[in-house]
Short mmCIF file of C-alpha atoms in Angstrom, two decimals:
data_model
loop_
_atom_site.label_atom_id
_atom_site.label_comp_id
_atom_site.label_asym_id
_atom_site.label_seq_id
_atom_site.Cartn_x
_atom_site.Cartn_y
_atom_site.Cartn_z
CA UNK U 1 14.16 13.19 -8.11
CA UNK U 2 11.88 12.31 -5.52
CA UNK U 3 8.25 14.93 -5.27
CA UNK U 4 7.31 16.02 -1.93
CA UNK U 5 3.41 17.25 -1.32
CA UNK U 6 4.21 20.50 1.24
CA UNK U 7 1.53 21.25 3.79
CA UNK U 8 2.30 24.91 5.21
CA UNK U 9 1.36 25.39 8.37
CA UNK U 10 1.31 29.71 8.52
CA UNK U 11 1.07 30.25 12.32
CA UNK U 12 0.27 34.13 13.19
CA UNK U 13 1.91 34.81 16.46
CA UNK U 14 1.58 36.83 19.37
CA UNK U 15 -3.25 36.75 18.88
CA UNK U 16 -4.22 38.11 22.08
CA UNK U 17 -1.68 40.77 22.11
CA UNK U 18 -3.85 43.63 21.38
CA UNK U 19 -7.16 44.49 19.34
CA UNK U 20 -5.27 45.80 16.27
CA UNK U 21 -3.22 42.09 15.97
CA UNK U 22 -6.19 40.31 16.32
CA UNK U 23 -8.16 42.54 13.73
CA UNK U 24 -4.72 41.82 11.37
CA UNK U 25 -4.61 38.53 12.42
CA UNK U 26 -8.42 37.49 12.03
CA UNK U 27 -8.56 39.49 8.62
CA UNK U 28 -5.34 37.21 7.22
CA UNK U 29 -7.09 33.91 8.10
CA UNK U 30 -9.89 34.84 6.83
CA UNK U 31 -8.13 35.82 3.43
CA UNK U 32 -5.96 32.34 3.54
CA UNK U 33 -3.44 34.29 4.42
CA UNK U 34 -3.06 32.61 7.80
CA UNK U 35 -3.63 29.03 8.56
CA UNK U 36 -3.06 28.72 12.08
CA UNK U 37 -2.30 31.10 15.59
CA UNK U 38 -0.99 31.33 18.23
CA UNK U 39 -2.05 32.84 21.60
CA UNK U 40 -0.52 35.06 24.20
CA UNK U 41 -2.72 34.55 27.59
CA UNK U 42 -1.51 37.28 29.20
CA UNK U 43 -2.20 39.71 26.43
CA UNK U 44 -4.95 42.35 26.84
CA UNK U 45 -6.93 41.18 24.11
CA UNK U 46 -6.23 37.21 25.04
CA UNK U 47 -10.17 36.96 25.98
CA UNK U 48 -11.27 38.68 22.71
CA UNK U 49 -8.77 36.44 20.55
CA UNK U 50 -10.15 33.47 21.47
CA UNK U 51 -14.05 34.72 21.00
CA UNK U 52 -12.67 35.32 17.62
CA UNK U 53 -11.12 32.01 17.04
CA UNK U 54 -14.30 30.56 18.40
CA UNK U 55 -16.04 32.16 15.82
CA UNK U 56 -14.35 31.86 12.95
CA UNK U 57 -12.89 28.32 13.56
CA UNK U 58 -9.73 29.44 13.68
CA UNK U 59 -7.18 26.54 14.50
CA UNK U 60 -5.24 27.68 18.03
CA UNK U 61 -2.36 27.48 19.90
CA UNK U 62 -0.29 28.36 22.91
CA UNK U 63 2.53 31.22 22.58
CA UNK U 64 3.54 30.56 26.09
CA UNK U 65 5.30 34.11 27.31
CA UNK U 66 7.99 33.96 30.37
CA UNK U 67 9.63 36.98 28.95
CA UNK U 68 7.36 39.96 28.49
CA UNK U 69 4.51 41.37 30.74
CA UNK U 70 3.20 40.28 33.68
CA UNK U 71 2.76 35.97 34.99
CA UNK U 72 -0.65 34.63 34.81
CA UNK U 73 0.23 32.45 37.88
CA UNK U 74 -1.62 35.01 40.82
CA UNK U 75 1.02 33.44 43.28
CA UNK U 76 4.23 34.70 41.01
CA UNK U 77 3.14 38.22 40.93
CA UNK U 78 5.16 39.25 44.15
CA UNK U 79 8.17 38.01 45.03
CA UNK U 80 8.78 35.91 42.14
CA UNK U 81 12.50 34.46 40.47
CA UNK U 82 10.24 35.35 37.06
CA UNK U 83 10.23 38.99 37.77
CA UNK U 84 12.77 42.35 37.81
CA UNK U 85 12.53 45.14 40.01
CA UNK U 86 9.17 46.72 38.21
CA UNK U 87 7.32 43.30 38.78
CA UNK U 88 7.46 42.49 35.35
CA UNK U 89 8.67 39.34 33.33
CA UNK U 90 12.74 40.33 32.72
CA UNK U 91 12.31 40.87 29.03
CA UNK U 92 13.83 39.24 26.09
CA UNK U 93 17.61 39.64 26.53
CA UNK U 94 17.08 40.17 30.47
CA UNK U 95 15.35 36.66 30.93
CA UNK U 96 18.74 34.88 29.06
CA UNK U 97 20.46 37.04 31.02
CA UNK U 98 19.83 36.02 34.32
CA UNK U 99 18.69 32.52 33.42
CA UNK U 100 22.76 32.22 32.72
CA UNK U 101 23.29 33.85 36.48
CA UNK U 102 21.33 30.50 37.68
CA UNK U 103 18.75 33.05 39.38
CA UNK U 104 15.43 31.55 37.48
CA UNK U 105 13.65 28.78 39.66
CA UNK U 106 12.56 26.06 36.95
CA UNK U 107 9.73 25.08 39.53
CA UNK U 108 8.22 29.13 39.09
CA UNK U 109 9.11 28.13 35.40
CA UNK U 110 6.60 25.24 35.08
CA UNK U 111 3.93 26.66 37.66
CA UNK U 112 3.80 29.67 35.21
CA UNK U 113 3.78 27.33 31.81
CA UNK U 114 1.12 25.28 33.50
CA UNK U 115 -1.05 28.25 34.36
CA UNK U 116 -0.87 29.98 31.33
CA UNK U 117 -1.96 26.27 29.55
CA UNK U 118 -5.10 26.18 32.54
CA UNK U 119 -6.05 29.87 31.27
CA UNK U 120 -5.73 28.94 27.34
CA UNK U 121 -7.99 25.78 28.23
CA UNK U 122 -10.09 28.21 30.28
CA UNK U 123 -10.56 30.87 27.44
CA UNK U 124 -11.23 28.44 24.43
CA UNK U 125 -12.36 25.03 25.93
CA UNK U 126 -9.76 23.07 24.62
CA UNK U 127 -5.56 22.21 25.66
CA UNK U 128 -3.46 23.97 23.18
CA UNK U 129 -3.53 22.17 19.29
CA UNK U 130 0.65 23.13 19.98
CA UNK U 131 2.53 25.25 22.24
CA UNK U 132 5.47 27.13 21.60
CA UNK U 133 7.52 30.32 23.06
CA UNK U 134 7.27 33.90 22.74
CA UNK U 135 10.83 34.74 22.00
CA UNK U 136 12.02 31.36 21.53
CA UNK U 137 12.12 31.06 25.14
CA UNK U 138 11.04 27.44 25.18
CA UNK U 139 14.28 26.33 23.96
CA UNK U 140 16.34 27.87 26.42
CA UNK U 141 18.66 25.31 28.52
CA UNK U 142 16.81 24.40 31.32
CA UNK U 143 13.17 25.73 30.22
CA UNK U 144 13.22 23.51 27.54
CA UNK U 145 13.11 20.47 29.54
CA UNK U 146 10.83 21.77 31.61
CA UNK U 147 8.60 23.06 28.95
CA UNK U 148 8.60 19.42 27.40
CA UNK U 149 7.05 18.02 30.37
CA UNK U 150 4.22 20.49 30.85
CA UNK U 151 3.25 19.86 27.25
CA UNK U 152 3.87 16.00 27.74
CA UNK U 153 1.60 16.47 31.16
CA UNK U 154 -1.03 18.20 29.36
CA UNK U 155 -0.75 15.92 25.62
CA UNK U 156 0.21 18.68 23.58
CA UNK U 157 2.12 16.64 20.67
CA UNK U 158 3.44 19.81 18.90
CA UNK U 159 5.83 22.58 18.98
CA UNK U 160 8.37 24.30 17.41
CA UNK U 161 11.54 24.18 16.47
CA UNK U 162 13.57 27.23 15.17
CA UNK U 163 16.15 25.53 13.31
CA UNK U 164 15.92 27.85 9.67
CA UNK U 165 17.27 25.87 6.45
CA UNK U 166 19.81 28.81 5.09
CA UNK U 167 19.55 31.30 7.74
CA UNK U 168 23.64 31.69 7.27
CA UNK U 169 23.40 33.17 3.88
CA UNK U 170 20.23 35.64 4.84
CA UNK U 171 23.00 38.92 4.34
CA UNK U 172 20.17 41.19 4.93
CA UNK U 173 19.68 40.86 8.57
CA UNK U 174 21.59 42.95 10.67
CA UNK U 175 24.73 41.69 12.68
CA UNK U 176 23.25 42.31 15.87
CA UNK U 177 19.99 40.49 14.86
CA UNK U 178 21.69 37.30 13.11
CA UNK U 179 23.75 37.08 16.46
CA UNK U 180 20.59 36.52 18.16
CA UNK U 181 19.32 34.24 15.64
CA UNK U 182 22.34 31.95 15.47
CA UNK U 183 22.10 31.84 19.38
CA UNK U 184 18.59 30.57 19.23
CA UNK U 185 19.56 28.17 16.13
CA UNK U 186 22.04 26.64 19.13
CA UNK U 187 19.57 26.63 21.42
CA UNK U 188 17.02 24.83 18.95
CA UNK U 189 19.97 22.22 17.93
CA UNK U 190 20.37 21.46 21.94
CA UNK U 191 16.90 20.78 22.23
CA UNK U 192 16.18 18.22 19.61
CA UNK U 193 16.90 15.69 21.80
CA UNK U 194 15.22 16.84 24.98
CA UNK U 195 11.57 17.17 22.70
CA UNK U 196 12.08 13.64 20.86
CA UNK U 197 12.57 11.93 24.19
CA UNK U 198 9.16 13.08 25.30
CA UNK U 199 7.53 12.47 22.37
CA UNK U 200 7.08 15.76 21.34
CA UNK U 201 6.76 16.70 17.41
CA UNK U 202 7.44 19.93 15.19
CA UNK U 203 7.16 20.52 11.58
CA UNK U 204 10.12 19.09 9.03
CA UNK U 205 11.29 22.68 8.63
CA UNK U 206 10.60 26.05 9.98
CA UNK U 207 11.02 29.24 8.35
CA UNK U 208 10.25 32.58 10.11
CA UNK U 209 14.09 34.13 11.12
CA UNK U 210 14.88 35.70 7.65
CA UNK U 211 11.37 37.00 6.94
CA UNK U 212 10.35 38.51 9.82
CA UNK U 213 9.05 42.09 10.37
CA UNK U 214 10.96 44.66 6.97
CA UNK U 215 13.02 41.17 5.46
CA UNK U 216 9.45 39.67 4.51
CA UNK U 217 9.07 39.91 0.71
CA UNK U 218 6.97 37.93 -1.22
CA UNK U 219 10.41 36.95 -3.41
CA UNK U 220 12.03 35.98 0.33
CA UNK U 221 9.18 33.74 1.42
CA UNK U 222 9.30 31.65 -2.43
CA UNK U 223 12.84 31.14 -1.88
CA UNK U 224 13.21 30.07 1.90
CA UNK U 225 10.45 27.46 1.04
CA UNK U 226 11.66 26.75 -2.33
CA UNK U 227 15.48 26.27 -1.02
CA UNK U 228 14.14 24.00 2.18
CA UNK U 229 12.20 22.02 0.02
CA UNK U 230 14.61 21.02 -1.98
CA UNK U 231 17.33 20.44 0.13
CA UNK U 232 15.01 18.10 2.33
CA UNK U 233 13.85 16.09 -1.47
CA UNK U 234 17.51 15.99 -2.57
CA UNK U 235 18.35 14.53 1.45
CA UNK U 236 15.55 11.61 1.22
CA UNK U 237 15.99 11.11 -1.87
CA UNK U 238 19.49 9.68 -0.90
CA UNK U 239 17.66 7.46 1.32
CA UNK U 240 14.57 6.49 -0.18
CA UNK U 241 15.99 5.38 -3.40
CA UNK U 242 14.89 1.53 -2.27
CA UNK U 243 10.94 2.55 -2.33
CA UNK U 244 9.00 1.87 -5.60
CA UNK U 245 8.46 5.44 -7.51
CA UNK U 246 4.59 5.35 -5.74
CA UNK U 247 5.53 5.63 -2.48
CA UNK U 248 8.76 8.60 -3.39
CA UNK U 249 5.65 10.38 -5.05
CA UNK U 250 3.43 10.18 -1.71
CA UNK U 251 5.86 12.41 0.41
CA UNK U 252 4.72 14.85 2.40
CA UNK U 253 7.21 17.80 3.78
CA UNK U 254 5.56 19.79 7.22
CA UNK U 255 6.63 23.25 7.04
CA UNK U 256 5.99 25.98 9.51
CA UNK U 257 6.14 29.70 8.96
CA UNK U 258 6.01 32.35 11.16
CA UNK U 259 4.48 35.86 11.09
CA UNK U 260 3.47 38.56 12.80
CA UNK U 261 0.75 40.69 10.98
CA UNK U 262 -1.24 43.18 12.33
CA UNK U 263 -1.56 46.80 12.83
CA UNK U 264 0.47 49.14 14.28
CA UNK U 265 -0.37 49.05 17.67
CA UNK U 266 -1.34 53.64 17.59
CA UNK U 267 -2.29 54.77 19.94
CA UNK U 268 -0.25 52.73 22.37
CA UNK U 269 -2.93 50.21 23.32
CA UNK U 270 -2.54 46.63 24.88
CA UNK U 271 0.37 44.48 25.62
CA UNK U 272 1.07 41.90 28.50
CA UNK U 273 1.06 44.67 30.90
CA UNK U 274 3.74 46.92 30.09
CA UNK U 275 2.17 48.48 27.18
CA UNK U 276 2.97 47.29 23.52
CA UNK U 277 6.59 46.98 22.38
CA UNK U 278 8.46 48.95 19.63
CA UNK U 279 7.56 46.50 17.02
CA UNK U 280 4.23 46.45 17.45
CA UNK U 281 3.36 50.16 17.09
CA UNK U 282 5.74 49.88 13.70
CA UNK U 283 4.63 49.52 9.96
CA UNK U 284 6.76 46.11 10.09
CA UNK U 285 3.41 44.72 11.40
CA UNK U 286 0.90 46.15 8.50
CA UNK U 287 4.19 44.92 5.91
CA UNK U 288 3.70 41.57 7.20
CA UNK U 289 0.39 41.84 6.17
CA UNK U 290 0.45 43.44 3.40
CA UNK U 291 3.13 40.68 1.88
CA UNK U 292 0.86 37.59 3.26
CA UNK U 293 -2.38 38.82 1.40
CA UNK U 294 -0.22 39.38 -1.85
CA UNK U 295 -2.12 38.15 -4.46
CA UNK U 296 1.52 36.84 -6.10
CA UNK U 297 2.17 34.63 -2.72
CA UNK U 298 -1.22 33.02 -3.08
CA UNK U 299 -0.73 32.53 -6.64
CA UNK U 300 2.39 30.89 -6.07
CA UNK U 301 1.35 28.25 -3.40
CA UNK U 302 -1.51 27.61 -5.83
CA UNK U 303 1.21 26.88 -8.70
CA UNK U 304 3.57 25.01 -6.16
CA UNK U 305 0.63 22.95 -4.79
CA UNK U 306 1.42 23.87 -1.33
CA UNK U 307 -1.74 23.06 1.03
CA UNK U 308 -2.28 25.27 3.77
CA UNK U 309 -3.20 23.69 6.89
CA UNK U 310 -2.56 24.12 11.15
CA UNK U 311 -0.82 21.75 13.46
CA UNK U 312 -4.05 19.69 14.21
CA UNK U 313 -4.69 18.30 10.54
CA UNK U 314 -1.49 16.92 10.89
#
């Protein structure tokens, strides 16, 4: 059976969001918890998250955010296609929502990605390492294509893609939920083609749907990455049969995970300009946590061999 090396690439999302995520955030790198992050611009702490980064050399990306809070574009803060009636982004369900009523202008789209990557390179020095979406927004018909050719303009090579390796059989989440993650599955599917044609890359497998928020478990985590390991050995092994047994050895599997671990967000401090959301003044944020510092999890990618690493040691 062919042997795959894994490099895990554990991307906490949503830095910048306010100072209890980055204290969660910073304290899991610093642990190993955390190998990489990702940053929300217009979050209330987005100045403080990247001091931090700076300081701790902790590896960086965009979470580019069209859906909650208010644009970072000064010119799409009246009047905008971006906004409702409270001059706000339209929300998670509400920006779907009226991108299928054709009422989004892709041009505000792309002034607002490319102003949001102008403040990231403003606020750390650098372009993004990756970019991806708050919400999965970046995979959304339409924005995707036009989110491919910001980070094409700009020479961002990486991304991601939330296609989950047995997200079916995940009979813990919640109908409602697993609706909404089989509708951003589809979306993800669509948009293979759209990111390979502009040279855009992602990890071989994402996980980050079925362990998010109360599903994480240190149990859940070994399995998603034990079951998309072997699924993607027992796939190239089919095809790699004609390689001497050296080269099948040298494999390397790319897999992203994604958290969210913080603090709760009490009292109600921070945001992108509405004030935090539900989830982030929950326990689900200190459970993430909790789970990634396990001592058992780190134990286990010690036994496994699985190198934790960020997007630009790729």
């Amino acid at each position: 059976m062919l042997q795959a090396r894994v490099k895990l690439i554990v991307t906490g999302d949503d830095f910048g969001y306010c100072p209890k995520r980055n204290q969660g955030i910073v304290e899991c790198f610093l642990a190993g918890a955390v190998s990489n992050v990702s940053l929300l611009v217009n979050g209330s702490a987005a100045p403080d998250a990247a001091q931090l980064a700076r300081r701790h050399n902790i590896p960086i990306g965009l979470h580019a955010n069209l859906s909650e809070g208010s644009p970072v574009s000064k010119a799409l803060k009246k009047n905008s296609s971006l906004l409702n009636k409270d001059g706000f982004f339209h929300g998670k369900m509400g920006f779907r929502t009226v991108l299928a009523k054709g009422l989004l202008k892709m041009s505000e789209v792309k002034q607002e990605l490319t102003a949001q990557v102008d403040l990231f390179r403003e606020l750390t020095g650098h372009v993004p390492h990756h970019m991806d979406g708050h919400q999965h927004v970046h995979v959304l018909p339409e924005v995707r294509r036009v989110f491919a050719q910001v980070l094409e303009e700009y020479g961002i090579k990486y991304t991601r893609v939330p296609i989950e390796p047995g997200l079916h059989s995940c009979a813990w989440i919640e109908p409602p939920l697993m609706d909404f993650y089989l509708g951003v599955e589809k979306d993800s599917l669509d948009t293979v083609d759209v990111f390979t044609r502009h040279g855009i890359r992602w990890a071989d497998i994402y996980i980050g749907l079925s362990t998010m928020g109360k599903s994480m478990s240190v149990s859940n985590i070994q399995s998603a990455i034990d079951t998309a390991v072997a699924a993607s050995a027992t796939k190239e092994n089919s095809l790699m049969t004609q390689f001497s047994p050296q080269h099948q050895q040298s494999r390397t599997v790319t897999i992203e995970l994604m958290v969210h671990p913080g603090y709760p967000t009490i009292p109600a401090v921070g945001g992108c300009g509405e004030g935090p959301d539900d989830f982030s003044q929950s326990w689900e944020r200190l459970h993430e946590l909790q789970t990634l510092m396990n001592p058992e999890l780190q134990s286990y990618y010690k036994t496994r061999n699985i190198q934790l690493c960020a997007f630009k040691d790729l």
